Tab-separated table of C-alpha atoms and ligand atoms in Angstrom:
chain	number	residue	atom	x	y	z
L	1	UNK	CA	-140.496	-61.224	47.375
L	2	UNK	CA	-136.830	-61.302	48.536
L	3	UNK	CA	-134.425	-62.292	45.972
L	4	UNK	CA	-130.854	-63.047	46.670
L	5	UNK	CA	-128.130	-63.094	43.957
L	6	UNK	CA	-124.410	-63.818	43.769
L	7	UNK	CA	-121.534	-63.100	41.494
L	8	UNK	CA	-117.906	-62.988	41.572
L	9	UNK	CA	-118.093	-59.117	41.489
L	10	UNK	CA	-119.589	-56.504	39.615
L	11	UNK	CA	-120.815	-58.499	36.635
L	12	UNK	CA	-123.783	-59.657	38.358
L	13	UNK	CA	-125.178	-56.225	38.635
L	14	UNK	CA	-126.236	-56.505	34.864
L	15	UNK	CA	-128.499	-59.341	36.045
L	16	UNK	CA	-129.733	-57.310	39.109
L	17	UNK	CA	-130.602	-54.317	36.991
L	18	UNK	CA	-132.771	-56.461	34.622
L	19	UNK	CA	-134.474	-58.182	37.790
L	20	UNK	CA	-135.035	-54.679	39.264
L	21	UNK	CA	-136.695	-53.360	36.064
L	22	UNK	CA	-138.755	-56.446	35.635
L	23	UNK	CA	-139.591	-57.067	39.211
L	24	UNK	CA	-139.960	-53.730	40.770
L	25	UNK	CA	-141.670	-54.560	43.980
L	26	UNK	CA	-138.968	-57.034	44.805
L	27	UNK	CA	-136.370	-56.705	47.590
L	28	UNK	CA	-132.790	-57.722	46.838
L	29	UNK	CA	-129.820	-59.088	48.590
L	30	UNK	CA	-126.549	-59.059	46.307
L	31	UNK	CA	-123.300	-60.897	47.152
L	32	UNK	CA	-120.266	-59.931	45.346
L	33	UNK	CA	-117.383	-62.388	46.007
L	34	UNK	CA	-114.715	-59.685	45.171
L	35	UNK	CA	-112.128	-61.339	47.397
L	36	UNK	CA	-112.166	-64.360	45.052
L	37	UNK	CA	-112.762	-62.793	41.336
L	38	UNK	CA	-112.221	-63.655	38.707
L	39	UNK	CA	-114.126	-66.863	38.761
L	40	UNK	CA	-113.809	-67.394	34.869
L	41	UNK	CA	-110.405	-69.067	35.030
L	42	UNK	CA	-110.989	-71.157	38.381
L	43	UNK	CA	-111.071	-74.853	38.448
L	44	UNK	CA	-114.373	-76.667	38.511
L	45	UNK	CA	-113.984	-77.986	41.995
L	46	UNK	CA	-112.978	-74.438	43.234
L	47	UNK	CA	-116.151	-72.892	41.709
L	48	UNK	CA	-118.306	-75.798	43.093
L	49	UNK	CA	-117.120	-74.950	46.587
L	50	UNK	CA	-117.488	-71.220	46.353
L	51	UNK	CA	-120.984	-71.511	44.699
L	52	UNK	CA	-122.081	-73.830	47.757
L	53	UNK	CA	-120.805	-71.312	50.116
L	54	UNK	CA	-122.502	-68.419	48.629
L	55	UNK	CA	-125.743	-70.326	48.252
L	56	UNK	CA	-125.452	-70.932	52.051
L	57	UNK	CA	-124.818	-67.219	52.739
L	58	UNK	CA	-127.768	-66.231	50.729
L	59	UNK	CA	-129.962	-68.824	52.463
L	60	UNK	CA	-129.199	-67.508	55.820
L	61	UNK	CA	-130.427	-63.964	54.523
L	62	UNK	CA	-133.790	-65.806	54.420
L	63	UNK	CA	-134.396	-65.052	50.664
L	64	UNK	CA	-137.387	-66.446	48.739
L	65	UNK	CA	-135.396	-67.232	45.516
L	66	UNK	CA	-131.518	-67.571	44.763
L	67	UNK	CA	-130.363	-66.445	41.293
L	68	UNK	CA	-126.635	-67.597	40.410
L	69	UNK	CA	-125.959	-64.661	38.207
L	70	UNK	CA	-122.552	-65.830	37.456
L	71	UNK	CA	-122.163	-68.061	34.401
L	72	UNK	CA	-118.873	-69.493	35.474
L	73	UNK	CA	-120.341	-70.666	38.744
L	74	UNK	CA	-123.591	-71.858	36.980
L	75	UNK	CA	-121.784	-73.777	34.410
L	76	UNK	CA	-119.768	-76.160	36.792
L	77	UNK	CA	-122.264	-76.020	39.643
L	78	UNK	CA	-125.450	-76.447	37.775
L	79	UNK	CA	-126.184	-80.148	38.926
L	80	UNK	CA	-125.290	-79.645	42.414
L	81	UNK	CA	-127.225	-76.371	42.820
L	82	UNK	CA	-129.598	-76.945	45.641
L	83	UNK	CA	-130.443	-74.909	49.046
L	84	UNK	CA	-130.719	-76.486	52.355
L	85	UNK	CA	-133.923	-74.558	53.120
L	86	UNK	CA	-135.518	-75.566	49.867
L	87	UNK	CA	-135.252	-72.207	48.254
L	88	UNK	CA	-135.586	-72.354	44.530
L	89	UNK	CA	-132.436	-71.645	42.663
L	90	UNK	CA	-132.236	-70.023	39.245
L	91	UNK	CA	-129.301	-70.101	37.094
L	92	UNK	CA	-128.402	-67.866	33.969
L	93	UNK	CA	-127.889	-70.773	31.391
L	94	UNK	CA	-130.921	-72.816	31.080
L	95	UNK	CA	-133.148	-69.926	30.262
L	96	UNK	CA	-130.885	-68.476	27.820
L	97	UNK	CA	-130.182	-71.729	26.024
L	98	UNK	CA	-134.007	-72.053	25.456
L	99	UNK	CA	-134.400	-68.541	24.296
L	100	UNK	CA	-131.417	-68.957	21.814
L	101	UNK	CA	-133.193	-72.146	20.480
L	102	UNK	CA	-136.414	-70.386	20.056
L	103	UNK	CA	-134.715	-67.571	18.106
L	104	UNK	CA	-132.330	-69.485	15.937
L	105	UNK	CA	-133.507	-69.863	12.294
L	106	UNK	CA	-130.433	-71.381	10.812
L	107	UNK	CA	-129.776	-73.644	13.815
L	108	UNK	CA	-126.459	-72.017	14.455
L	109	UNK	CA	-126.002	-70.522	17.974
L	110	UNK	CA	-122.852	-68.796	19.048
L	111	UNK	CA	-121.780	-68.653	22.876
L	112	UNK	CA	-119.326	-66.230	23.952
L	113	UNK	CA	-118.071	-66.843	27.701
L	114	UNK	CA	-115.094	-67.124	30.144
L	115	UNK	CA	-112.684	-70.194	29.889
L	116	UNK	CA	-114.305	-71.831	32.918
L	117	UNK	CA	-117.791	-71.698	31.146
L	118	UNK	CA	-116.422	-72.641	27.663
L	119	UNK	CA	-114.535	-75.576	28.999
L	120	UNK	CA	-117.494	-76.998	31.061
L	121	UNK	CA	-119.259	-77.524	27.803
L	122	UNK	CA	-122.550	-76.839	29.528
L	123	UNK	CA	-124.065	-74.531	26.706
L	124	UNK	CA	-123.495	-77.000	23.884
L	125	UNK	CA	-124.522	-79.920	26.173
L	126	UNK	CA	-127.770	-78.121	27.402
L	127	UNK	CA	-128.736	-76.679	24.078
L	128	UNK	CA	-128.166	-80.212	22.288
L	129	UNK	CA	-130.014	-82.017	25.039
L	130	UNK	CA	-133.087	-79.801	23.925
L	131	UNK	CA	-132.347	-79.864	20.400
L	132	UNK	CA	-129.694	-81.856	18.780
L	133	UNK	CA	-129.957	-80.123	15.552
L	134	UNK	CA	-128.489	-77.057	16.631
L	135	UNK	CA	-124.925	-76.389	15.988
L	136	UNK	CA	-123.245	-74.564	18.774
L	137	UNK	CA	-119.906	-72.487	18.413
L	138	UNK	CA	-118.325	-71.762	21.642
L	139	UNK	CA	-115.588	-68.966	22.101
L	140	UNK	CA	-113.716	-68.233	25.165
L	141	UNK	CA	-113.024	-64.491	25.533
L	142	UNK	CA	-110.709	-64.291	28.711
L	143	UNK	CA	-109.727	-60.595	28.124
L	144	UNK	CA	-113.237	-59.286	27.816
L	145	UNK	CA	-113.831	-59.158	31.675
L	146	UNK	CA	-110.846	-57.124	32.483
L	147	UNK	CA	-111.452	-54.651	29.745
L	148	UNK	CA	-114.937	-54.212	31.100
L	149	UNK	CA	-113.708	-53.951	34.716
L	150	UNK	CA	-111.347	-51.033	33.509
L	151	UNK	CA	-114.304	-49.324	32.042
L	152	UNK	CA	-112.857	-49.852	28.320
L	153	UNK	CA	-116.236	-50.244	26.807
L	154	UNK	CA	-115.764	-47.927	24.037
L	155	UNK	CA	-112.231	-48.485	23.185
L	156	UNK	CA	-110.340	-49.664	20.036
L	157	UNK	CA	-108.557	-52.124	21.903
L	158	UNK	CA	-111.866	-53.827	23.095
L	159	UNK	CA	-113.246	-53.548	19.441
L	160	UNK	CA	-110.061	-55.153	18.233
L	161	UNK	CA	-110.318	-58.092	20.753
L	162	UNK	CA	-114.082	-58.415	20.085
L	163	UNK	CA	-113.279	-58.736	16.234
L	164	UNK	CA	-110.779	-61.420	16.963
L	165	UNK	CA	-113.224	-63.311	19.081
L	166	UNK	CA	-116.080	-63.155	17.059
L	167	UNK	CA	-114.453	-63.954	13.780
L	168	UNK	CA	-115.417	-67.443	13.652
L	169	UNK	CA	-119.054	-66.724	14.313
L	170	UNK	CA	-119.142	-64.412	11.465
L	171	UNK	CA	-117.310	-66.276	8.902
L	172	UNK	CA	-119.443	-69.476	9.393
L	173	UNK	CA	-122.439	-67.185	10.546
L	174	UNK	CA	-124.517	-67.800	13.611
L	175	UNK	CA	-127.919	-65.936	13.773
L	176	UNK	CA	-128.081	-65.841	17.432
L	177	UNK	CA	-125.387	-65.124	19.898
L	178	UNK	CA	-125.495	-65.734	23.715
L	179	UNK	CA	-123.555	-63.311	25.884
L	180	UNK	CA	-122.431	-66.024	28.243
L	181	UNK	CA	-120.717	-63.925	30.892
L	182	UNK	CA	-122.271	-61.421	33.481
L	183	UNK	CA	-119.940	-58.660	31.936
L	184	UNK	CA	-120.708	-58.927	28.059
L	185	UNK	CA	-124.261	-57.175	28.301
L	186	UNK	CA	-122.161	-54.103	29.011
L	187	UNK	CA	-120.462	-54.588	25.574
L	188	UNK	CA	-123.818	-54.986	23.679
L	189	UNK	CA	-123.059	-52.009	21.454
L	190	UNK	CA	-119.699	-52.838	20.279
L	191	UNK	CA	-121.004	-56.599	19.806
L	192	UNK	CA	-123.964	-55.544	17.808
L	193	UNK	CA	-121.742	-53.153	15.790
L	194	UNK	CA	-119.371	-56.054	14.929
L	195	UNK	CA	-122.173	-58.786	14.393
L	196	UNK	CA	-124.595	-56.589	12.365
L	197	UNK	CA	-128.358	-56.758	12.256
L	198	UNK	CA	-128.499	-60.373	11.324
L	199	UNK	CA	-127.367	-61.768	14.602
L	200	UNK	CA	-129.675	-61.473	17.705
L	201	UNK	CA	-127.964	-61.221	20.986
L	202	UNK	CA	-129.414	-63.127	23.962
L	203	UNK	CA	-128.992	-61.278	27.180
L	204	UNK	CA	-129.340	-64.125	29.956
L	205	UNK	CA	-130.489	-61.438	32.573
L	206	UNK	CA	-133.512	-61.009	30.493
L	207	UNK	CA	-134.188	-64.731	30.198
L	208	UNK	CA	-133.777	-65.417	34.065
L	209	UNK	CA	-136.162	-62.569	34.869
L	210	UNK	CA	-138.611	-64.016	32.504
L	211	UNK	CA	-138.136	-67.546	34.163
L	212	UNK	CA	-138.679	-66.127	37.735
L	213	UNK	CA	-141.766	-64.367	36.901
L	214	UNK	CA	-143.068	-67.547	35.182
L	215	UNK	CA	-142.263	-69.821	37.961
L	216	UNK	CA	-142.591	-67.843	41.204
L	217	UNK	CA	-145.495	-66.352	43.164
L	218	UNK	CA	-144.407	-62.672	43.088
L	219	UNK	CA	-145.474	-61.051	46.248
L	220	UNK	CA	-145.141	-57.300	46.750
L	221	UNK	CA	-142.136	-56.336	49.014
L	222	UNK	CA	-140.666	-53.103	50.202
L	223	UNK	CA	-138.182	-52.676	47.345
L	224	UNK	CA	-134.739	-52.070	48.601
L	225	UNK	CA	-131.061	-53.555	47.977
L	226	UNK	CA	-128.474	-54.709	50.413
L	227	UNK	CA	-125.090	-55.313	49.029
L	228	UNK	CA	-122.466	-57.651	50.843
L	229	UNK	CA	-118.876	-57.771	49.279
L	230	UNK	CA	-116.211	-60.014	50.299
L	231	UNK	CA	-113.434	-57.605	49.794
L	232	UNK	CA	-113.133	-53.639	49.068
L	233	UNK	CA	-113.850	-52.988	45.428
L	234	UNK	CA	-113.834	-49.290	44.786
L	235	UNK	CA	-114.994	-49.802	41.006
L	236	UNK	CA	-118.205	-51.595	42.403
L	237	UNK	CA	-119.903	-48.225	43.400
L	238	UNK	CA	-119.113	-46.658	39.975
L	239	UNK	CA	-120.454	-49.748	38.174
L	240	UNK	CA	-123.599	-49.723	40.496
L	241	UNK	CA	-124.406	-46.082	39.864
L	242	UNK	CA	-123.913	-46.759	36.150
L	243	UNK	CA	-126.229	-49.497	36.023
L	244	UNK	CA	-128.686	-48.875	39.066
L	245	UNK	CA	-128.613	-45.170	39.467
L	246	UNK	CA	-127.650	-45.392	43.245
L	247	UNK	CA	-127.160	-47.863	45.995
L	248	UNK	CA	-129.422	-47.597	48.815
L	249	UNK	CA	-126.782	-48.025	51.377
L	250	UNK	CA	-122.914	-48.539	51.310
L	251	UNK	CA	-121.837	-52.197	50.585
L	252	UNK	CA	-121.310	-54.327	53.923
L	253	UNK	CA	-117.869	-55.806	54.066
L	254	UNK	CA	-118.251	-59.586	54.622
L	255	UNK	CA	-114.758	-61.040	54.903
L	256	UNK	CA	-114.502	-64.858	54.188
L	257	UNK	CA	-111.910	-66.781	56.254
L	258	UNK	CA	-111.158	-69.403	53.544
L	259	UNK	CA	-109.597	-68.674	50.161
D	1	DGL	N1	-119.137	-63.393	36.497
D	1	DGL	C1	-118.345	-64.078	35.456
D	1	DGL	C2	-118.992	-64.899	34.784
D	1	DGL	O1	-120.187	-64.649	34.486
D	1	DGL	C3	-117.205	-63.331	34.913
D	1	DGL	C4	-116.235	-62.654	35.814
D	1	DGL	C5	-115.170	-63.542	36.615
D	1	DGL	O2	-114.431	-64.249	35.694
D	1	DGL	O3	-115.263	-63.663	37.814
D	1	DGL	O4	-118.620	-65.877	34.112
């Protein structure tokens, strides 16, 4: 099986690493739109356009399934996601909402995300369309992506920001917290430390891998990974090494003409 996925940059590598772990006999094509990141503070119309273009690109690579590994892109583009070739498209939002509903005993679910995702209201809307009794607390955390990008995972500044962002979730306690941004699984440890054992973290990468395994006929392929980037991203290689061990080959630079 050949799976294509895209994200604005390095964040989607957290999704890729989970997919590789759960579907080891798959071949992967990864598109990191590093020229246009961050996606998390872009307008919905812009994100829709980027998403459409990225899906077209992955379709041209003849993939068997496409994963929109970016929450900000998934959140605004959820309804218009379709491929010209009819390739199945998976997003990171629906499976994690379903997982959160299943997990929550007190029916209070928290979601941390970028501004674009929080303002789209996609998480509360989707969760409440499945169960209207679940209360959803959303928190936008715009400073977390740059902190992760800078490698400041175990840094007092990151802990301070997390404590501030998670304050409401802790004072009116949720029992389930969705990590609604590709970068946040990298912060699992400091988030767990602040939240404590009573809050279960939902990693959307896990949920989407499960969804693909449930819905696709997984045919063994020659495992491999091809990475396309739309701009130079020196830190991409470091993050890739950290999450995937090593890259099979250098990322291919694929410049986009339009901004
Ligand atoms: N990948 C984005 C997301 O999951 C976060 C990074 C960005 O803002 O581009 O929302």
